[in-house]
Short mmCIF file of C-alpha atoms in Angstrom, two decimals:
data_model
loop_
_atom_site.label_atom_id
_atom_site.label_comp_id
_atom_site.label_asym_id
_atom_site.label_seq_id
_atom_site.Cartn_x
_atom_site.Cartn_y
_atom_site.Cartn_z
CA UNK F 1 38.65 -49.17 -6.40
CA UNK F 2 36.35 -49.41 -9.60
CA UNK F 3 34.23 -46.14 -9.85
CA UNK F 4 31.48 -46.73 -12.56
CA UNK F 5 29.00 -43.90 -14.27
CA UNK F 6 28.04 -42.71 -10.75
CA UNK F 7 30.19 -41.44 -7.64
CA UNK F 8 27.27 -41.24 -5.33
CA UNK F 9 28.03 -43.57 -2.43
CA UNK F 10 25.07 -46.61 -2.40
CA UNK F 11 22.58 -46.23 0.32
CA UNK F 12 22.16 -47.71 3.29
CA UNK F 13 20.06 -50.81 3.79
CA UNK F 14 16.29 -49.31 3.68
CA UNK F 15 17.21 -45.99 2.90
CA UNK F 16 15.91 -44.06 -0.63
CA UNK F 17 19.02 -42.35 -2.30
CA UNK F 18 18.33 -38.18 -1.66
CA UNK F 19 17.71 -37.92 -5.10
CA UNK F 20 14.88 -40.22 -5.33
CA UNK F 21 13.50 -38.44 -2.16
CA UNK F 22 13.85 -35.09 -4.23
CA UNK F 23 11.83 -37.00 -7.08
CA UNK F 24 8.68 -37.98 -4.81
CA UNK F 25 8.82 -34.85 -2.97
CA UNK F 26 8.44 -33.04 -6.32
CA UNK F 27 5.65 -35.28 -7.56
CA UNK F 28 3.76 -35.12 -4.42
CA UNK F 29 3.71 -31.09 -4.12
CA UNK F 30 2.43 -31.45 -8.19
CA UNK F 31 -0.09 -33.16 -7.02
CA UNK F 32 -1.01 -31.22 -4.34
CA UNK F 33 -0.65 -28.15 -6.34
CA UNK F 34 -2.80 -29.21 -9.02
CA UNK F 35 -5.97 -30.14 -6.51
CA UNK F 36 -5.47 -27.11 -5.31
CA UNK F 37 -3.98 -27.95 -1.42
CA UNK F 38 -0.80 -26.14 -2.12
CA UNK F 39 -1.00 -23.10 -3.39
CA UNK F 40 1.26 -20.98 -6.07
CA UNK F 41 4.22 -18.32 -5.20
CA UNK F 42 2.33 -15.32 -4.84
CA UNK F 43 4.94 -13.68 -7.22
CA UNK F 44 3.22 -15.66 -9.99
CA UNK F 45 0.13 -14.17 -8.97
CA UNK F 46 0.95 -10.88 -8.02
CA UNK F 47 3.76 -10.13 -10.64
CA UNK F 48 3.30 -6.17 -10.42
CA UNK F 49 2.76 -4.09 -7.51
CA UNK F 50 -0.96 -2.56 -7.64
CA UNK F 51 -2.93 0.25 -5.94
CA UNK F 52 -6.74 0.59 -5.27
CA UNK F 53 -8.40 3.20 -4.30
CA UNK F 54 -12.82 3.11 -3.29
CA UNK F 55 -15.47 3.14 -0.49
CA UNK F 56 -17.27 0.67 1.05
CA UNK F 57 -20.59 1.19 0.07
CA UNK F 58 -21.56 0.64 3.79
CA UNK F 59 -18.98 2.97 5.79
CA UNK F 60 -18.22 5.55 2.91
CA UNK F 61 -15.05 5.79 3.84
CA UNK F 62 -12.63 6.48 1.22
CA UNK F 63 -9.96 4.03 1.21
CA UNK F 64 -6.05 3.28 -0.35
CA UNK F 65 -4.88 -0.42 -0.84
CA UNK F 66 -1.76 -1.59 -1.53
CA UNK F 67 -1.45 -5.02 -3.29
CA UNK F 68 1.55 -6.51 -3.86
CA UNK F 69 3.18 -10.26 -3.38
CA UNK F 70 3.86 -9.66 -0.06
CA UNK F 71 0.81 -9.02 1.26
CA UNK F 72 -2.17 -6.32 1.45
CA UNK F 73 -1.78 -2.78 2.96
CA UNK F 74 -4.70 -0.17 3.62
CA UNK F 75 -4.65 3.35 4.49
CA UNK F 76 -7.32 5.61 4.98
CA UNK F 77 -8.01 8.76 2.82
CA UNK F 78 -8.87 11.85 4.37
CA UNK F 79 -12.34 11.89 3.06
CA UNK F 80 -11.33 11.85 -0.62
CA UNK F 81 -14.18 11.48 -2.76
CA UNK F 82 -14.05 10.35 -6.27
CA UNK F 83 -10.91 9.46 -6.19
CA UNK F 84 -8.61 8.50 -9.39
CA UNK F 85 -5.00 8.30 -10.47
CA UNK F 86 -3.14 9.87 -13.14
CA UNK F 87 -1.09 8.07 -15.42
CA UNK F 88 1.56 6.86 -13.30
CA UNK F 89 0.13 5.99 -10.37
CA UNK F 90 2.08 8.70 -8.56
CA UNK F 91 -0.61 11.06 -8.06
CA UNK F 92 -3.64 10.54 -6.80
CA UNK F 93 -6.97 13.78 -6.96
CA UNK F 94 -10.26 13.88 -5.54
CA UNK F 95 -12.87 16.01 -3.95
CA UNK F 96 -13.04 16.54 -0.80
CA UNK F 97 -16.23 17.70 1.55
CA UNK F 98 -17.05 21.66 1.14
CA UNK F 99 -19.18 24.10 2.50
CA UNK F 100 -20.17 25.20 -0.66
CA UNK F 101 -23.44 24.37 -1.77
CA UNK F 102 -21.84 23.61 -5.43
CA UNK F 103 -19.30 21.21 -5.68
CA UNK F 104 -16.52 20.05 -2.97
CA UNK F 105 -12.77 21.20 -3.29
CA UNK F 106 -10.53 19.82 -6.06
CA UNK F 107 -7.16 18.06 -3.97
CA UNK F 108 -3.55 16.61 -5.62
CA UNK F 109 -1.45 14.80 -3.84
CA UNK F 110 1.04 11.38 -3.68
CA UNK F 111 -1.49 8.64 -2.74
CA UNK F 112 0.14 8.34 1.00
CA UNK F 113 -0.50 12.51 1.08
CA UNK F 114 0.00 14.76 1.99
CA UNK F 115 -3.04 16.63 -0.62
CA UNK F 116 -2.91 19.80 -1.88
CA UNK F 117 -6.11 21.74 -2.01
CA UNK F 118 -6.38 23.76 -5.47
CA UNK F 119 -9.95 25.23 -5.68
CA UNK F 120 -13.83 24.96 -4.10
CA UNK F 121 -17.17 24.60 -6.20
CA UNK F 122 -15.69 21.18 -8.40
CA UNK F 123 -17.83 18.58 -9.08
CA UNK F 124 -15.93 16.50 -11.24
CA UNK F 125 -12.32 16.65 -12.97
CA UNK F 126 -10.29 13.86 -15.43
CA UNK F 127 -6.49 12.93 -15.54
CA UNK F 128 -4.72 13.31 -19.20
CA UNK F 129 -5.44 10.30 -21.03
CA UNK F 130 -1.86 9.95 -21.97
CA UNK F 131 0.18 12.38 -20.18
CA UNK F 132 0.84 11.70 -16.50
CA UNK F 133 0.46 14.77 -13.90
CA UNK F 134 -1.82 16.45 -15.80
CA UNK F 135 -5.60 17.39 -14.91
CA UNK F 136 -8.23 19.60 -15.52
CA UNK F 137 -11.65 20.42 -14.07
CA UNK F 138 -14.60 23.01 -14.49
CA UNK F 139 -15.11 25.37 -11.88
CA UNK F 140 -17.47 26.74 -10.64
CA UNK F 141 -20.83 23.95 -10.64
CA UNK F 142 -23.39 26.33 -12.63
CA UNK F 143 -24.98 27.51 -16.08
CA UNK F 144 -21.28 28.83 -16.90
CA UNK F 145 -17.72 27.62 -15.32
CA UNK F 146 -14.12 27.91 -15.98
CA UNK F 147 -11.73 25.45 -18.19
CA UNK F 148 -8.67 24.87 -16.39
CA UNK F 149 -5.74 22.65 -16.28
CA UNK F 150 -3.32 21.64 -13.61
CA UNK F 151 -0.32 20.34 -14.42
CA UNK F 152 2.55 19.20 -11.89
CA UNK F 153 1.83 22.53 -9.16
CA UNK F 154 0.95 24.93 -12.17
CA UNK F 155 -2.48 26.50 -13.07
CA UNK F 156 -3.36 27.29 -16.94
CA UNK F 157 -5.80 28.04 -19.19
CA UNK F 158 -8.90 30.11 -17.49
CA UNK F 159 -11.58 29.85 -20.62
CA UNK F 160 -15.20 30.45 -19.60
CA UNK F 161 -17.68 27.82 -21.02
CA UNK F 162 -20.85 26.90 -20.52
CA UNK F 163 -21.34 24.75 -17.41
CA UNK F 164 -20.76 20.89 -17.10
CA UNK F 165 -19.07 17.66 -15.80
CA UNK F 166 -15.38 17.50 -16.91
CA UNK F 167 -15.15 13.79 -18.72
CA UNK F 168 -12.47 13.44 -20.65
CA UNK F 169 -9.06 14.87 -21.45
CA UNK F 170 -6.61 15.01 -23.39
CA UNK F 171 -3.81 16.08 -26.71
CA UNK F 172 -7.15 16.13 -28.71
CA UNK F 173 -8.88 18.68 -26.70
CA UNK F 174 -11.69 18.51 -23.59
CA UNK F 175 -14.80 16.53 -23.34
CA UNK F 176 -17.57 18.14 -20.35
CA UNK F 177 -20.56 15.96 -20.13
CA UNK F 178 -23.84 17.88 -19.99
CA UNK F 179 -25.67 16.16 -17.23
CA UNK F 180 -29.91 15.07 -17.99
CA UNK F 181 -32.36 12.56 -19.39
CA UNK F 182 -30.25 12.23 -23.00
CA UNK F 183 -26.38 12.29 -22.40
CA UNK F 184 -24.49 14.81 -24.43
CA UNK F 185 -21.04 15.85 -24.64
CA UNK F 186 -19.82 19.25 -25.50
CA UNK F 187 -16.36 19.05 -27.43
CA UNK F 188 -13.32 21.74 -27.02
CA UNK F 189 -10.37 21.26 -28.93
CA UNK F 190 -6.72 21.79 -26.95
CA UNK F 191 -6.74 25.45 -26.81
CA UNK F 192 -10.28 25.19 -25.10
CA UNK F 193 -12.50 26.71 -27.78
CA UNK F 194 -15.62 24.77 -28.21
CA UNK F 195 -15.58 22.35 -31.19
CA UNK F 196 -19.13 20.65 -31.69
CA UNK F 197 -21.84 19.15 -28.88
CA UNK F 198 -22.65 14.97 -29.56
CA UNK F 199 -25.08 13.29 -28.16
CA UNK F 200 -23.62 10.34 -26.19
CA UNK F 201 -21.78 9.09 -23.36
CA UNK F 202 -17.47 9.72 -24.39
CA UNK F 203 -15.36 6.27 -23.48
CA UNK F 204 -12.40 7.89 -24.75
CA UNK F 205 -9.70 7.40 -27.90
CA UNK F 206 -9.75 3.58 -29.09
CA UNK F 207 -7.47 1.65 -31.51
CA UNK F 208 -7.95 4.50 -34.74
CA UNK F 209 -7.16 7.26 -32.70
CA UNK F 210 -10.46 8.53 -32.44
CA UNK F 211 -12.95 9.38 -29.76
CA UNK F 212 -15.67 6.60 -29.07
CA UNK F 213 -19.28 7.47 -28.16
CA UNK F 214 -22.12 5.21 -26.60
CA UNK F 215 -25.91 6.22 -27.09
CA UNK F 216 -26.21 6.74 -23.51
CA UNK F 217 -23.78 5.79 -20.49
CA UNK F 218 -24.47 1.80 -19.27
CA UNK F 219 -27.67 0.86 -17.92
CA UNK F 220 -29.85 3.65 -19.74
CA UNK F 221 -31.96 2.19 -22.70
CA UNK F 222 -32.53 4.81 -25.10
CA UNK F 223 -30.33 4.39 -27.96
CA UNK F 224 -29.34 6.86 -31.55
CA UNK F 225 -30.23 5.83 -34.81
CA UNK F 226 -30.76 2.14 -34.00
CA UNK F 227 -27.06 2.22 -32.76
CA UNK F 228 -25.15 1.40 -29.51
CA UNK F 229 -21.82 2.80 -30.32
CA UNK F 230 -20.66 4.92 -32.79
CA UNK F 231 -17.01 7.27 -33.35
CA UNK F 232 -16.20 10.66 -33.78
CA UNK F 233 -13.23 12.89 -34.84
CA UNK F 234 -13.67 16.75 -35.13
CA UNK F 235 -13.31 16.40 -39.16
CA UNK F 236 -16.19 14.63 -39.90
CA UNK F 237 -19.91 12.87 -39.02
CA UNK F 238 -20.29 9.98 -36.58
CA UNK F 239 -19.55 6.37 -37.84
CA UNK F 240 -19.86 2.90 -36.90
CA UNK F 241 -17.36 1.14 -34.83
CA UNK F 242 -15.55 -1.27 -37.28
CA UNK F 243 -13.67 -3.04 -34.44
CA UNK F 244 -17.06 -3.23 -32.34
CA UNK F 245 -19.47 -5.73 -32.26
CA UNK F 246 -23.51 -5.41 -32.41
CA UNK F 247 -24.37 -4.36 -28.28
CA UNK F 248 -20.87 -4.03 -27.40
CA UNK F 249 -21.09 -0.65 -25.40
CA UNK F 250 -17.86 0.80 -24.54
CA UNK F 251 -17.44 2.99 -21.22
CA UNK F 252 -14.18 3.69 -21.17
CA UNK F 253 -10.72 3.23 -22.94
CA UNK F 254 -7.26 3.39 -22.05
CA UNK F 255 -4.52 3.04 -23.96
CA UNK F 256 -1.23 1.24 -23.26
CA UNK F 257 1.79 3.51 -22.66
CA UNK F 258 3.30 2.13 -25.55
CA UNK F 259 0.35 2.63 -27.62
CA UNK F 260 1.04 -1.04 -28.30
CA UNK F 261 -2.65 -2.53 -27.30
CA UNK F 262 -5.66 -0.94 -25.60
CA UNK F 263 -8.07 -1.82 -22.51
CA UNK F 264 -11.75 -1.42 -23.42
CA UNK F 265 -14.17 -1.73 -20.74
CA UNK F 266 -17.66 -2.73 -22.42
CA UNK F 267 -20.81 -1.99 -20.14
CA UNK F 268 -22.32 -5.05 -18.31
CA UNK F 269 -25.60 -5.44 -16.14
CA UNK F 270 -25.93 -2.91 -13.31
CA UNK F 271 -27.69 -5.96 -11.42
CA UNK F 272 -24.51 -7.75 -11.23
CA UNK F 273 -22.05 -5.03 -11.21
CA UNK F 274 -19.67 -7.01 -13.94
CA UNK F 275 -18.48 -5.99 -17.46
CA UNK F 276 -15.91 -7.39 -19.94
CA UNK F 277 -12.69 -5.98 -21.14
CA UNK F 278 -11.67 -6.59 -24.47
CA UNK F 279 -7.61 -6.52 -24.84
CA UNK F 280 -7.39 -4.81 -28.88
CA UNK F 281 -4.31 -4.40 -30.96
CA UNK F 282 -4.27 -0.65 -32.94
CA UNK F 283 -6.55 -2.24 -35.65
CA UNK F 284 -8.95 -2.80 -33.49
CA UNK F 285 -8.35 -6.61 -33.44
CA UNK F 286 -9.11 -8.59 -30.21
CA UNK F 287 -6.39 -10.44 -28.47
CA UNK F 288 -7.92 -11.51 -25.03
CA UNK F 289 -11.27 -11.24 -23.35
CA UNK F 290 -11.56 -10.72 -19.25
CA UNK F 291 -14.92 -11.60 -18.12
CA UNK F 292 -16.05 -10.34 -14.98
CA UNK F 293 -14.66 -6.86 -14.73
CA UNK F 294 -15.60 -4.73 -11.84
CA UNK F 295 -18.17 -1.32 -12.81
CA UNK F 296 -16.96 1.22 -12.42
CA UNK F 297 -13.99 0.77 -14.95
CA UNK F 298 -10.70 -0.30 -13.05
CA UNK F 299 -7.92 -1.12 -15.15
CA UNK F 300 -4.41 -0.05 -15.67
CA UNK F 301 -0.96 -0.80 -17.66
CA UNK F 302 2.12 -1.62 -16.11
CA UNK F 303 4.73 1.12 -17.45
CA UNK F 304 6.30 -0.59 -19.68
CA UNK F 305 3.15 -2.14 -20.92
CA UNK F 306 3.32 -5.76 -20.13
CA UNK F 307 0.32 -6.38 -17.68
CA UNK F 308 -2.54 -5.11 -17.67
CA UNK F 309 -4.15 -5.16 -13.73
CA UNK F 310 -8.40 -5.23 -14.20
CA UNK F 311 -9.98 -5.48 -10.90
CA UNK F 312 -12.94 -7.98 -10.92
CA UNK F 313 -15.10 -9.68 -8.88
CA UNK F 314 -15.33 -13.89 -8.50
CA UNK F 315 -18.85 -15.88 -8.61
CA UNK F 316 -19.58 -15.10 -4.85
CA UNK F 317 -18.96 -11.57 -5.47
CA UNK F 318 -15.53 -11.07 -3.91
CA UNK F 319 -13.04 -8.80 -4.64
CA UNK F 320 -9.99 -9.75 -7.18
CA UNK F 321 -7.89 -8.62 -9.33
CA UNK F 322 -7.09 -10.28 -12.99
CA UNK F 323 -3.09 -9.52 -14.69
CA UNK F 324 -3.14 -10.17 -18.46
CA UNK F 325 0.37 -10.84 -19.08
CA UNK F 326 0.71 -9.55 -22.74
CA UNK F 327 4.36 -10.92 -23.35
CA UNK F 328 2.33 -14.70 -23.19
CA UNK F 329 -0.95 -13.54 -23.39
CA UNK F 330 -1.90 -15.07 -20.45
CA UNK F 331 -4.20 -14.30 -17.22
CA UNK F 332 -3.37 -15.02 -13.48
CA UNK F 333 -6.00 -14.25 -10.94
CA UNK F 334 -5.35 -12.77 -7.69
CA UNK F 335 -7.66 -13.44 -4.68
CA UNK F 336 -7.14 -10.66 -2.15
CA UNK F 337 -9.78 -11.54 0.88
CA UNK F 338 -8.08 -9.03 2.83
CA UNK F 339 -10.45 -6.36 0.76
CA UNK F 340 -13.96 -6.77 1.87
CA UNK F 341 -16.42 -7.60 -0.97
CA UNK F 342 -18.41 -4.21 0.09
CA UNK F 343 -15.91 -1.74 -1.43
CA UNK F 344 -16.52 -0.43 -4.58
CA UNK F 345 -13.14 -0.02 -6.75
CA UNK F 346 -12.80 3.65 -7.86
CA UNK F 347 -9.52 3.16 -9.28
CA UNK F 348 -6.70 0.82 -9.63
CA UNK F 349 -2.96 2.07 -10.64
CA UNK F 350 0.72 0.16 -11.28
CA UNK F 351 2.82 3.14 -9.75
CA UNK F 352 6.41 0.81 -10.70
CA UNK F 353 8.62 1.19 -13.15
CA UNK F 354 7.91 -2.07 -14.61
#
């Protein structure tokens, strides 16, 4: 018996060896694939775990999806309003229905509950911009209010101010939007003692490490000094942008965990409901551009800062959601019909570990 460079025993008469099956098999499913008749894994399109949370603008009921590459999950919130994250994606606050005339009561809680109610007469609150489980809110609605913080079960910091919308927070101190015609900001620094009042709508700390201000928050036309956009640190006058463009109008900003690359939403046209988030390196530098970002802002990091998850919305106006991939700076796009186009994304989160 002569065996030559294969052992594979010959076919029969009429038969294709297995391995030329495997070959056409292959090539037929690439083609397929690439007219779109088979579709991808949806681990390749789904490679993080992500949570939404929003209301259908026509039941206004408040609402928590789970996407992941298994499938879609909902669960209802108990009337939740206003709903965001914090850092992790572990912890989910909002404001619930209240007697009160002023304001609705402040609730913490794991998104599947159950929420802990921690005071009435809130209008509006803000997660740590860096630090997860940590919150903090103005209380009473009215001329004056309280500063507090909540972080992780425990209440600090009781500082009366005068009144507002809390907006931003973080190491650097407290930002409470003063609500009317022309947007201003009044400024407290981390022990709550009030800092300086700007004129402008805060987006939060971009690639510098400073706090970025718009004219007025997007949609409004009146601008400042002929600009759109302008930043701000405690030590000194407002500046230009130097990593902005002309009409770029930045709403919000969040950071990587790493600090390794940032996520900044620019405004879009209220008509359409779209934006654009610009993917910037700490000098400000762009990397990557997603188009057709959902407003409000809806974006989050993965925790190791990998993927970033935008939530977005495709030509016909349904609901998706976009992961950059920063390793290969690439972005996959993930369809999830199981979301009706009606529901307006409050917040998105990646509550993993990767």
């Amino acid at each position: 018996i002569v065996v030559g460079a294969s052992d594979e025993m010959p076919a029969p008469p009429g038969k294709r060896p297995p391995a030329v099956l495997f070959g056409v098999v292959v090539l037929v499913l690439g083609l397929l694939w690439g007219l779109g008749k088979v579709a991808p894994e949806a681990e390749d399109l789904v490679p993080v775990t992500v949570r939404l949370v929003g209301s259908s603008a026509v039941e206004v009921e408040p609402r928590l999806y789970e996407v992941s590459a298994s499938g879609v999950s909902e669960t209802r919130l108990p009337d939740l309003m206003k709903a965001q994250f914090d850092r992790s994606g572990r912890l989910l606050a909002g404001i619930a229905p209240s007697e009160a005339a002023r304001g609705g009561i402040l609730s913490v809680g794991p998104p599947e509950g159950p929420f802990e109610p921690l005071t009435d007469g809130v209008r509006s609150f803000a997660w740590h911009d860096r630090r997860p489980g940590s919150l903090a809110y103005v209380s009473p609605w009215g001329p004056v209010g309280l500063l507090n913080t909540w972080e992780e079960g425990v209440r600090s910091r009781e500082r009366a101010i005068e009144g507002g919308l809390m907006h931003r927070f973080g190491d650097w101190g407290y930002a409470v939007t003063q609500p009317g015609p022309i947007r201003r900001a009044d400024l407290y620094d981390a022990s709550g003692r009030f800092d300086q009042r700007v004129t402008g709508y805060s987006a939060g700390i971009g690639p510098g490490d400073y706090l970025v201000f718009t004219a007025q928050a997007p949609g409004r036309s009146l601008e400042r000094a002929g600009t759109e956009a302008f930043g701000y640190t405690p030590e000194g006058e407002p500046f230009d942008v130097p990593w902005l463009q002309e009409g770029q109008l930045p709403y919000a900003i969040e950071a990587a965990p790493d600090g390794r690359r940032y996520a900044v939403h620019l405004g879009g046209a209220y008509e359409t409901g779209l934006g654009e988030v610009l993917v910037t390196r700490p000098d400000g530098s762009i990397e990557a551009k997603i188009p057709r970002a959902a407003i409000p802002a809806a974006s989050a990091w993965s925790r190791n800062g990998r993927y970033l998850a935008v939530a977005r919305r495709d030509p016909a106006g349904e609901l998706e959601i976009g992961f950059y991939d920063l390793e290969n700076q690439t972005l996959d796009v993930a369809p999830v019909p199981e979301i009706p186009s009606s529901v307006v994304v409050w917040d998105i989160a990646v509550p993993g570990s990767d």
